[in-house]
Amino acid sequence: MGYTDQRFNVNLSILFTELPLLERPAAAAAAGFTAVELWWPWIETPTPPQAELDALKKALDDAGTQLVGLNFYAGQLPGPDRGALSVPGTESDRFRANIEVAADFAASVGCTALNALYGNRVEGADPAAQDALALENLVAAARAADRVGAILLVETLNKPESPLYPLVSAPAAIEVVDKVNAATGLGNAKFLLDLYHLSMNGEDLSQVIKAYAAKTGHVQIADNPGRGAPGTGSLPLEQLLDELKDAGYAGWVGLEYKPGDRPSAESFDWLPASARAAR
């Protein structure tokens, strides 16, 4: 048990960001990893030119890296935004324009998990109307994901860093997952369980794992405090990942942490090189 029998992947939107996007897959591969994930890389547009999508596919293929998770368009992330799908007007329209683009790109690289960030509450907008819009867009996203053999992920963030984001507890995200599955009948909406965000919210992580492992489609980790690599904070991440495994979770664990003031390649000393390649 412990770190050496997990299926890790590297988030290339928070690690290796000292390099241009197209050089990051090769850098992850050089560090020993064969699986990666990404936030939507084109924060300015939900519909990038096909040539840019093709270039990213080529970079992933040339590095021998498998993309195992991709965010739908989520606005300015990193930045002030936390998703687009519940934000009335232009942002919701942009999310919708992105659904098939993201799904088709995922299909082209064999990625089977698409993460849909909910979006912030908007001053002056009715929360109930935002939630209705969110459900409508999530249903469309779930259907597109299903078309390409993928799951749809719904993520809890943390209130201190995302005070306007409404899904800041595990039960809040699970409620949305259940509503989407009830509306589509597909059963492909799942919980993205991020141990860092949940710990920042003060949740009982062992209890969350027990309650929701069966509805979890993807896991992400960073230590707390600081959102650094495992061992830089006080979270018992090795133990928690064992608990997830014991609860039946056999999926990916995304490394979504900040490398600190050192190059990303030097931030993996907590994980033996032999345990980095996907199994």
PDB file of C-alpha atoms in Angstrom:
ATOM      1  CA  MET A   1       0.000   0.000   0.000  1.00  0.00           C
ATOM      2  CA  GLY A   2       1.032   3.645   0.183  1.00  0.00           C
ATOM      3  CA  TYR A   3       2.185   5.805  -2.686  1.00  0.00           C
ATOM      4  CA  THR A   4       3.862   3.041  -4.651  1.00  0.00           C
ATOM      5  CA  ASP A   5       0.657   1.258  -5.683  1.00  0.00           C
ATOM      6  CA  GLN A   6      -1.354   4.292  -6.840  1.00  0.00           C
ATOM      7  CA  ARG A   7      -2.055   5.383 -10.419  1.00  0.00           C
ATOM      8  CA  PHE A   8      -0.639   8.900 -10.500  1.00  0.00           C
ATOM      9  CA  ASN A   9      -0.913  11.489 -13.233  1.00  0.00           C
ATOM     10  CA  VAL A  10       0.580  14.986 -13.413  1.00  0.00           C
ATOM     11  CA  ASN A  11      -1.546  18.105 -13.833  1.00  0.00           C
ATOM     12  CA  LEU A  12       0.268  20.085 -16.532  1.00  0.00           C
ATOM     13  CA  SER A  13      -1.666  23.278 -15.759  1.00  0.00           C
ATOM     14  CA  ILE A  14      -0.092  23.669 -12.311  1.00  0.00           C
ATOM     15  CA  LEU A  15       3.161  21.683 -12.716  1.00  0.00           C
ATOM     16  CA  PHE A  16       5.772  22.345 -15.421  1.00  0.00           C
ATOM     17  CA  THR A  17       4.193  25.756 -16.069  1.00  0.00           C
ATOM     18  CA  GLU A  18       7.713  27.179 -16.349  1.00  0.00           C
ATOM     19  CA  LEU A  19       7.627  25.585 -19.818  1.00  0.00           C
ATOM     20  CA  PRO A  20       5.404  26.336 -22.833  1.00  0.00           C
ATOM     21  CA  LEU A  21       2.322  24.091 -22.961  1.00  0.00           C
ATOM     22  CA  LEU A  22       3.592  21.927 -25.813  1.00  0.00           C
ATOM     23  CA  GLU A  23       6.846  21.129 -23.966  1.00  0.00           C
ATOM     24  CA  ARG A  24       5.157  19.980 -20.762  1.00  0.00           C
ATOM     25  CA  PRO A  25       4.162  16.434 -21.800  1.00  0.00           C
ATOM     26  CA  ALA A  26       7.784  15.614 -22.653  1.00  0.00           C
ATOM     27  CA  ALA A  27       8.950  17.119 -19.353  1.00  0.00           C
ATOM     28  CA  ALA A  28       6.462  14.955 -17.429  1.00  0.00           C
ATOM     29  CA  ALA A  29       7.674  11.922 -19.366  1.00  0.00           C
ATOM     30  CA  ALA A  30      11.293  12.808 -18.584  1.00  0.00           C
ATOM     31  CA  ALA A  31      10.347  12.857 -14.878  1.00  0.00           C
ATOM     32  CA  GLY A  32       9.003   9.309 -15.250  1.00  0.00           C
ATOM     33  CA  PHE A  33       5.260   9.913 -15.667  1.00  0.00           C
ATOM     34  CA  THR A  34       3.175   8.464 -18.487  1.00  0.00           C
ATOM     35  CA  ALA A  35      -0.224   9.990 -17.605  1.00  0.00           C
ATOM     36  CA  VAL A  36      -1.194  13.676 -17.431  1.00  0.00           C
ATOM     37  CA  GLU A  37      -4.235  15.910 -16.995  1.00  0.00           C
ATOM     38  CA  LEU A  38      -5.020  19.502 -17.998  1.00  0.00           C
ATOM     39  CA  TRP A  39      -7.263  22.405 -17.190  1.00  0.00           C
ATOM     40  CA  TRP A  40      -8.707  23.822 -20.424  1.00  0.00           C
ATOM     41  CA  PRO A  41      -5.463  25.211 -21.891  1.00  0.00           C
ATOM     42  CA  TRP A  42      -7.005  28.021 -23.984  1.00  0.00           C
ATOM     43  CA  ILE A  43      -8.396  30.341 -21.328  1.00  0.00           C
ATOM     44  CA  GLU A  44      -9.257  33.017 -23.912  1.00  0.00           C
ATOM     45  CA  THR A  45     -11.360  30.797 -26.144  1.00  0.00           C
ATOM     46  CA  PRO A  46     -13.637  27.759 -25.880  1.00  0.00           C
ATOM     47  CA  THR A  47     -13.045  27.017 -29.580  1.00  0.00           C
ATOM     48  CA  PRO A  48      -9.332  27.188 -30.431  1.00  0.00           C
ATOM     49  CA  PRO A  49      -8.144  26.670 -34.019  1.00  0.00           C
ATOM     50  CA  GLN A  50      -7.947  23.000 -35.013  1.00  0.00           C
ATOM     51  CA  ALA A  51      -4.206  23.444 -35.616  1.00  0.00           C
ATOM     52  CA  GLU A  52      -3.684  24.206 -31.900  1.00  0.00           C
ATOM     53  CA  LEU A  53      -5.689  21.149 -30.850  1.00  0.00           C
ATOM     54  CA  ASP A  54      -3.676  19.034 -33.292  1.00  0.00           C
ATOM     55  CA  ALA A  55      -0.394  20.435 -31.921  1.00  0.00           C
ATOM     56  CA  LEU A  56      -1.359  19.491 -28.360  1.00  0.00           C
ATOM     57  CA  LYS A  57      -2.371  15.993 -29.474  1.00  0.00           C
ATOM     58  CA  LYS A  58       0.999  15.621 -31.224  1.00  0.00           C
ATOM     59  CA  ALA A  59       2.888  16.803 -28.121  1.00  0.00           C
ATOM     60  CA  LEU A  60       1.046  14.238 -25.969  1.00  0.00           C
ATOM     61  CA  ASP A  61       1.614  11.465 -28.513  1.00  0.00           C
ATOM     62  CA  ASP A  62       5.273  12.294 -29.118  1.00  0.00           C
ATOM     63  CA  ALA A  63       5.961  12.238 -25.363  1.00  0.00           C
ATOM     64  CA  GLY A  64       4.158   8.913 -24.942  1.00  0.00           C
ATOM     65  CA  THR A  65       1.846  10.484 -22.363  1.00  0.00           C
ATOM     66  CA  GLN A  66      -1.813   9.581 -21.932  1.00  0.00           C
ATOM     67  CA  LEU A  67      -4.239  12.433 -21.173  1.00  0.00           C
ATOM     68  CA  VAL A  68      -6.526  11.053 -18.457  1.00  0.00           C
ATOM     69  CA  GLY A  69      -8.398  14.211 -17.436  1.00  0.00           C
ATOM     70  CA  LEU A  70      -9.411  17.435 -19.176  1.00  0.00           C
ATOM     71  CA  ASN A  71     -11.416  20.428 -17.970  1.00  0.00           C
ATOM     72  CA  PHE A  72     -14.090  21.945 -20.122  1.00  0.00           C
ATOM     73  CA  TYR A  73     -13.687  25.685 -20.744  1.00  0.00           C
ATOM     74  CA  ALA A  74     -13.769  27.363 -17.330  1.00  0.00           C
ATOM     75  CA  GLY A  75     -13.112  31.052 -17.945  1.00  0.00           C
ATOM     76  CA  GLN A  76      -9.959  32.676 -16.564  1.00  0.00           C
ATOM     77  CA  LEU A  77      -8.413  29.736 -14.704  1.00  0.00           C
ATOM     78  CA  PRO A  78      -5.962  30.291 -13.128  1.00  0.00           C
ATOM     79  CA  GLY A  79      -7.434  33.675 -12.354  1.00  0.00           C
ATOM     80  CA  PRO A  80     -10.689  35.049 -10.996  1.00  0.00           C
ATOM     81  CA  ASP A  81     -13.040  32.513 -12.595  1.00  0.00           C
ATOM     82  CA  ARG A  82     -14.085  29.103 -11.306  1.00  0.00           C
ATOM     83  CA  GLY A  83     -15.961  27.799 -14.299  1.00  0.00           C
ATOM     84  CA  ALA A  84     -18.530  29.129 -16.747  1.00  0.00           C
ATOM     85  CA  LEU A  85     -21.497  26.786 -16.911  1.00  0.00           C
ATOM     86  CA  SER A  86     -23.662  28.475 -14.248  1.00  0.00           C
ATOM     87  CA  VAL A  87     -22.747  32.047 -15.239  1.00  0.00           C
ATOM     88  CA  PRO A  88     -25.637  33.596 -17.228  1.00  0.00           C
ATOM     89  CA  GLY A  89     -24.961  35.206 -20.575  1.00  0.00           C
ATOM     90  CA  THR A  90     -21.706  35.112 -22.499  1.00  0.00           C
ATOM     91  CA  GLU A  91     -19.821  32.703 -20.240  1.00  0.00           C
ATOM     92  CA  SER A  92     -22.566  30.091 -20.301  1.00  0.00           C
ATOM     93  CA  ASP A  93     -22.683  30.439 -24.096  1.00  0.00           C
ATOM     94  CA  ARG A  94     -18.923  29.928 -24.246  1.00  0.00           C
ATOM     95  CA  PHE A  95     -19.206  26.799 -22.135  1.00  0.00           C
ATOM     96  CA  ARG A  96     -21.853  25.442 -24.481  1.00  0.00           C
ATOM     97  CA  ALA A  97     -19.707  26.227 -27.527  1.00  0.00           C
ATOM     98  CA  ASN A  98     -16.885  24.279 -25.883  1.00  0.00           C
ATOM     99  CA  ILE A  99     -18.793  21.086 -25.041  1.00  0.00           C
ATOM    100  CA  GLU A 100     -18.393  19.279 -28.355  1.00  0.00           C
ATOM    101  CA  VAL A 101     -14.902  20.724 -28.959  1.00  0.00           C
ATOM    102  CA  ALA A 102     -13.633  19.392 -25.622  1.00  0.00           C
ATOM    103  CA  ALA A 103     -15.415  16.051 -26.060  1.00  0.00           C
ATOM    104  CA  ASP A 104     -14.022  15.563 -29.567  1.00  0.00           C
ATOM    105  CA  PHE A 105     -10.496  16.443 -28.418  1.00  0.00           C
ATOM    106  CA  ALA A 106     -10.814  14.015 -25.495  1.00  0.00           C
ATOM    107  CA  ALA A 107     -11.912  11.314 -27.931  1.00  0.00           C
ATOM    108  CA  SER A 108      -8.945  12.046 -30.220  1.00  0.00           C
ATOM    109  CA  VAL A 109      -6.446  11.384 -27.419  1.00  0.00           C
ATOM    110  CA  GLY A 110      -8.324   8.638 -25.558  1.00  0.00           C
ATOM    111  CA  CYS A 111      -9.165  10.804 -22.531  1.00  0.00           C
ATOM    112  CA  THR A 112     -12.143   9.407 -20.610  1.00  0.00           C
ATOM    113  CA  ALA A 113     -12.768  12.049 -17.923  1.00  0.00           C
ATOM    114  CA  LEU A 114     -14.050  15.600 -18.512  1.00  0.00           C
ATOM    115  CA  ASN A 115     -14.267  18.019 -15.584  1.00  0.00           C
ATOM    116  CA  ALA A 116     -16.947  20.730 -15.599  1.00  0.00           C
ATOM    117  CA  LEU A 117     -16.243  23.496 -13.074  1.00  0.00           C
ATOM    118  CA  TYR A 118     -19.531  24.920 -11.829  1.00  0.00           C
ATOM    119  CA  GLY A 119     -18.767  28.650 -11.862  1.00  0.00           C
ATOM    120  CA  ASN A 120     -19.112  31.406  -9.268  1.00  0.00           C
ATOM    121  CA  ARG A 121     -22.249  32.998  -7.916  1.00  0.00           C
ATOM    122  CA  VAL A 122     -22.877  36.257  -9.769  1.00  0.00           C
ATOM    123  CA  GLU A 123     -23.957  39.398  -7.942  1.00  0.00           C
ATOM    124  CA  GLY A 124     -27.544  40.229  -8.864  1.00  0.00           C
ATOM    125  CA  ALA A 125     -28.264  36.811 -10.367  1.00  0.00           C
ATOM    126  CA  ASP A 126     -30.830  34.506  -8.763  1.00  0.00           C
ATOM    127  CA  PRO A 127     -28.965  31.465  -7.344  1.00  0.00           C
ATOM    128  CA  ALA A 128     -31.895  29.202  -8.272  1.00  0.00           C
ATOM    129  CA  ALA A 129     -31.725  30.433 -11.872  1.00  0.00           C
ATOM    130  CA  GLN A 130     -27.970  29.841 -11.897  1.00  0.00           C
ATOM    131  CA  ASP A 131     -28.510  26.298 -10.631  1.00  0.00           C
ATOM    132  CA  ALA A 132     -31.154  25.630 -13.297  1.00  0.00           C
ATOM    133  CA  LEU A 133     -28.766  26.883 -15.987  1.00  0.00           C
ATOM    134  CA  ALA A 134     -25.996  24.742 -14.501  1.00  0.00           C
ATOM    135  CA  LEU A 135     -28.113  21.596 -14.621  1.00  0.00           C
ATOM    136  CA  GLU A 136     -29.074  22.252 -18.227  1.00  0.00           C
ATOM    137  CA  ASN A 137     -25.428  22.708 -19.237  1.00  0.00           C
ATOM    138  CA  LEU A 138     -24.203  19.761 -17.175  1.00  0.00           C
ATOM    139  CA  VAL A 139     -26.795  17.507 -18.791  1.00  0.00           C
ATOM    140  CA  ALA A 140     -25.520  18.563 -22.226  1.00  0.00           C
ATOM    141  CA  ALA A 141     -21.939  17.989 -21.094  1.00  0.00           C
ATOM    142  CA  ALA A 142     -22.771  14.558 -19.656  1.00  0.00           C
ATOM    143  CA  ARG A 143     -24.373  13.521 -22.952  1.00  0.00           C
ATOM    144  CA  ALA A 144     -21.347  14.708 -24.926  1.00  0.00           C
ATOM    145  CA  ALA A 145     -19.008  12.880 -22.551  1.00  0.00           C
ATOM    146  CA  ASP A 146     -21.078   9.727 -22.899  1.00  0.00           C
ATOM    147  CA  ARG A 147     -20.910  10.009 -26.704  1.00  0.00           C
ATOM    148  CA  VAL A 148     -17.112   9.671 -26.517  1.00  0.00           C
ATOM    149  CA  GLY A 149     -17.063   7.055 -23.748  1.00  0.00           C
ATOM    150  CA  ALA A 150     -16.105   9.482 -20.990  1.00  0.00           C
ATOM    151  CA  ILE A 151     -17.356  10.405 -17.548  1.00  0.00           C
ATOM    152  CA  LEU A 152     -18.373  13.905 -16.451  1.00  0.00           C
ATOM    153  CA  LEU A 153     -16.723  15.173 -13.270  1.00  0.00           C
ATOM    154  CA  VAL A 154     -18.184  17.702 -10.786  1.00  0.00           C
ATOM    155  CA  GLU A 155     -15.683  19.208  -8.358  1.00  0.00           C
ATOM    156  CA  THR A 156     -15.810  20.651  -4.862  1.00  0.00           C
ATOM    157  CA  LEU A 157     -13.503  23.651  -4.392  1.00  0.00           C
ATOM    158  CA  ASN A 158     -12.644  25.366  -1.107  1.00  0.00           C
ATOM    159  CA  LYS A 159     -14.363  28.386   0.398  1.00  0.00           C
ATOM    160  CA  PRO A 160     -11.277  30.325   1.582  1.00  0.00           C
ATOM    161  CA  GLU A 161      -9.826  30.439  -1.946  1.00  0.00           C
ATOM    162  CA  SER A 162     -13.120  30.350  -3.890  1.00  0.00           C
ATOM    163  CA  PRO A 163     -15.626  32.270  -1.729  1.00  0.00           C
ATOM    164  CA  LEU A 164     -18.164  32.736  -4.563  1.00  0.00           C
ATOM    165  CA  TYR A 165     -18.159  29.092  -5.664  1.00  0.00           C
ATOM    166  CA  PRO A 166     -21.286  27.335  -4.371  1.00  0.00           C
ATOM    167  CA  LEU A 167     -19.939  23.755  -4.270  1.00  0.00           C
ATOM    168  CA  VAL A 168     -17.669  23.964  -1.221  1.00  0.00           C
ATOM    169  CA  SER A 169     -18.518  20.671   0.448  1.00  0.00           C
ATOM    170  CA  ALA A 170     -18.543  17.087  -0.720  1.00  0.00           C
ATOM    171  CA  PRO A 171     -22.335  16.730  -0.216  1.00  0.00           C
ATOM    172  CA  ALA A 172     -22.974  19.853  -2.344  1.00  0.00           C
ATOM    173  CA  ALA A 173     -21.114  18.369  -5.314  1.00  0.00           C
ATOM    174  CA  ILE A 174     -22.661  14.920  -4.787  1.00  0.00           C
ATOM    175  CA  GLU A 175     -26.127  16.502  -4.913  1.00  0.00           C
ATOM    176  CA  VAL A 176     -25.293  17.971  -8.339  1.00  0.00           C
ATOM    177  CA  VAL A 177     -23.869  14.626  -9.541  1.00  0.00           C
ATOM    178  CA  ASP A 178     -27.087  12.875  -8.503  1.00  0.00           C
ATOM    179  CA  LYS A 179     -29.270  15.493 -10.224  1.00  0.00           C
ATOM    180  CA  VAL A 180     -27.337  15.182 -13.486  1.00  0.00           C
ATOM    181  CA  ASN A 181     -27.553  11.382 -13.435  1.00  0.00           C
ATOM    182  CA  ALA A 182     -31.278  11.543 -12.681  1.00  0.00           C
ATOM    183  CA  ALA A 183     -31.815  13.928 -15.596  1.00  0.00           C
ATOM    184  CA  THR A 184     -29.791  11.967 -18.167  1.00  0.00           C
ATOM    185  CA  GLY A 185     -30.267   8.384 -17.013  1.00  0.00           C
ATOM    186  CA  LEU A 186     -26.665   7.790 -18.145  1.00  0.00           C
ATOM    187  CA  GLY A 187     -24.998   7.407 -14.746  1.00  0.00           C
ATOM    188  CA  ASN A 188     -21.753   8.904 -16.050  1.00  0.00           C
ATOM    189  CA  ALA A 189     -21.622  11.963 -13.762  1.00  0.00           C
ATOM    190  CA  LYS A 190     -19.087  11.411 -10.976  1.00  0.00           C
ATOM    191  CA  PHE A 191     -17.503  13.278  -8.083  1.00  0.00           C
ATOM    192  CA  LEU A 192     -14.032  14.757  -8.427  1.00  0.00           C
ATOM    193  CA  LEU A 193     -12.659  14.243  -4.909  1.00  0.00           C
ATOM    194  CA  ASP A 194      -9.849  16.722  -4.274  1.00  0.00           C
ATOM    195  CA  LEU A 195      -8.310  16.046  -0.869  1.00  0.00           C
ATOM    196  CA  TYR A 196      -6.687  19.491  -0.698  1.00  0.00           C
ATOM    197  CA  HIS A 197      -9.914  21.406  -1.303  1.00  0.00           C
ATOM    198  CA  LEU A 198     -11.897  19.204   1.095  1.00  0.00           C
ATOM    199  CA  SER A 199      -9.276  19.633   3.812  1.00  0.00           C
ATOM    200  CA  MET A 200      -9.340  23.417   3.343  1.00  0.00           C
ATOM    201  CA  ASN A 201     -13.085  23.218   3.988  1.00  0.00           C
ATOM    202  CA  GLY A 202     -12.437  21.361   7.246  1.00  0.00           C
ATOM    203  CA  GLU A 203     -14.214  18.190   6.142  1.00  0.00           C
ATOM    204  CA  ASP A 204     -13.598  14.800   7.709  1.00  0.00           C
ATOM    205  CA  LEU A 205     -11.627  13.286   4.825  1.00  0.00           C
ATOM    206  CA  SER A 206     -11.896   9.681   5.989  1.00  0.00           C
ATOM    207  CA  GLN A 207     -15.653  10.074   6.332  1.00  0.00           C
ATOM    208  CA  VAL A 208     -15.972  11.630   2.864  1.00  0.00           C
ATOM    209  CA  ILE A 209     -14.008   8.721   1.400  1.00  0.00           C
ATOM    210  CA  LYS A 210     -16.228   6.171   3.130  1.00  0.00           C
ATOM    211  CA  ALA A 211     -19.414   7.938   2.052  1.00  0.00           C
ATOM    212  CA  TYR A 212     -18.555   8.796  -1.536  1.00  0.00           C
ATOM    213  CA  ALA A 213     -15.802   6.530  -2.906  1.00  0.00           C
ATOM    214  CA  ALA A 214     -18.398   4.679  -5.005  1.00  0.00           C
ATOM    215  CA  LYS A 215     -19.457   7.946  -6.684  1.00  0.00           C
ATOM    216  CA  THR A 216     -15.888   9.190  -7.195  1.00  0.00           C
ATOM    217  CA  GLY A 217     -14.544   9.307 -10.747  1.00  0.00           C
ATOM    218  CA  HIS A 218     -11.232  11.074 -10.180  1.00  0.00           C
ATOM    219  CA  VAL A 219      -9.026  12.110  -7.240  1.00  0.00           C
ATOM    220  CA  GLN A 220      -6.629  15.043  -6.942  1.00  0.00           C
ATOM    221  CA  ILE A 221      -4.110  15.747  -4.197  1.00  0.00           C
ATOM    222  CA  ALA A 222      -1.916  18.486  -2.762  1.00  0.00           C
ATOM    223  CA  ASP A 223      -0.684  18.900   0.788  1.00  0.00           C
ATOM    224  CA  ASN A 224      -2.162  21.414   3.211  1.00  0.00           C
ATOM    225  CA  PRO A 225      -1.230  24.052   4.229  1.00  0.00           C
ATOM    226  CA  GLY A 226       0.384  25.525   1.133  1.00  0.00           C
ATOM    227  CA  ARG A 227      -0.955  23.324  -1.685  1.00  0.00           C
ATOM    228  CA  GLY A 228       2.535  21.892  -2.107  1.00  0.00           C
ATOM    229  CA  ALA A 229       3.868  18.423  -2.792  1.00  0.00           C
ATOM    230  CA  PRO A 230       3.052  15.571  -0.404  1.00  0.00           C
ATOM    231  CA  GLY A 231       5.196  15.931   2.710  1.00  0.00           C
ATOM    232  CA  THR A 232       5.313  19.731   2.629  1.00  0.00           C
ATOM    233  CA  GLY A 233       2.214  20.046   4.825  1.00  0.00           C
ATOM    234  CA  SER A 234       0.417  17.966   7.413  1.00  0.00           C
ATOM    235  CA  LEU A 235      -2.171  15.945   5.461  1.00  0.00           C
ATOM    236  CA  PRO A 236      -1.765  12.152   5.855  1.00  0.00           C
ATOM    237  CA  LEU A 237      -2.061  11.724   2.076  1.00  0.00           C
ATOM    238  CA  GLU A 238      -0.506   8.258   1.915  1.00  0.00           C
ATOM    239  CA  GLN A 239      -2.993   6.968   4.495  1.00  0.00           C
ATOM    240  CA  LEU A 240      -5.938   8.695   2.789  1.00  0.00           C
ATOM    241  CA  LEU A 241      -5.066   7.172  -0.593  1.00  0.00           C
ATOM    242  CA  ASP A 242      -4.901   3.758   1.087  1.00  0.00           C
ATOM    243  CA  GLU A 243      -8.372   4.410   2.520  1.00  0.00           C
ATOM    244  CA  LEU A 244      -9.644   5.280  -0.953  1.00  0.00           C
ATOM    245  CA  LYS A 245      -8.208   2.056  -2.335  1.00  0.00           C
ATOM    246  CA  ASP A 246      -9.727   0.060   0.525  1.00  0.00           C
ATOM    247  CA  ALA A 247     -13.085   1.711  -0.241  1.00  0.00           C
ATOM    248  CA  GLY A 248     -12.890   0.437  -3.825  1.00  0.00           C
ATOM    249  CA  TYR A 249     -11.456   3.412  -5.699  1.00  0.00           C
ATOM    250  CA  ALA A 250      -9.095   2.191  -8.424  1.00  0.00           C
ATOM    251  CA  GLY A 251      -8.891   5.303 -10.623  1.00  0.00           C
ATOM    252  CA  TRP A 252      -6.367   8.037 -11.225  1.00  0.00           C
ATOM    253  CA  VAL A 253      -4.800  10.305  -8.615  1.00  0.00           C
ATOM    254  CA  GLY A 254      -3.933  13.674 -10.130  1.00  0.00           C
ATOM    255  CA  LEU A 255      -0.953  15.568  -8.745  1.00  0.00           C
ATOM    256  CA  GLU A 256      -2.393  19.084  -8.633  1.00  0.00           C
ATOM    257  CA  TYR A 257       0.114  20.816  -6.398  1.00  0.00           C
ATOM    258  CA  LYS A 258       2.407  23.823  -6.641  1.00  0.00           C
ATOM    259  CA  PRO A 259       6.109  22.925  -6.948  1.00  0.00           C
ATOM    260  CA  GLY A 260       7.155  25.852  -4.758  1.00  0.00           C
ATOM    261  CA  ASP A 261      10.259  27.822  -5.655  1.00  0.00           C
ATOM    262  CA  ARG A 262      12.011  24.920  -7.396  1.00  0.00           C
ATOM    263  CA  PRO A 263      11.653  23.506 -10.904  1.00  0.00           C
ATOM    264  CA  SER A 264       8.684  21.155 -11.190  1.00  0.00           C
ATOM    265  CA  ALA A 265      10.945  18.212 -12.046  1.00  0.00           C
ATOM    266  CA  GLU A 266      12.514  18.496  -8.580  1.00  0.00           C
ATOM    267  CA  SER A 267       9.180  18.371  -6.736  1.00  0.00           C
ATOM    268  CA  PHE A 268       8.644  14.602  -7.096  1.00  0.00           C
ATOM    269  CA  ASP A 269      11.266  13.389  -4.621  1.00  0.00           C
ATOM    270  CA  TRP A 270       8.470  12.049  -2.364  1.00  0.00           C
ATOM    271  CA  LEU A 271       7.578   9.458  -5.018  1.00  0.00           C
ATOM    272  CA  PRO A 272      10.068   6.755  -6.085  1.00  0.00           C
ATOM    273  CA  ALA A 273      10.851   6.935  -9.805  1.00  0.00           C
ATOM    274  CA  SER A 274       9.674   3.349 -10.187  1.00  0.00           C
ATOM    275  CA  ALA A 275       6.155   4.324  -9.022  1.00  0.00           C
ATOM    276  CA  ARG A 276       5.594   7.175 -11.471  1.00  0.00           C
ATOM    277  CA  ALA A 277       4.672   5.381 -14.691  1.00  0.00           C
ATOM    278  CA  ALA A 278       0.973   4.543 -15.065  1.00  0.00           C
ATOM    279  CA  ARG A 279      -0.150   1.028 -14.287  1.00  0.00           C
TER     280      ARG A 279
END
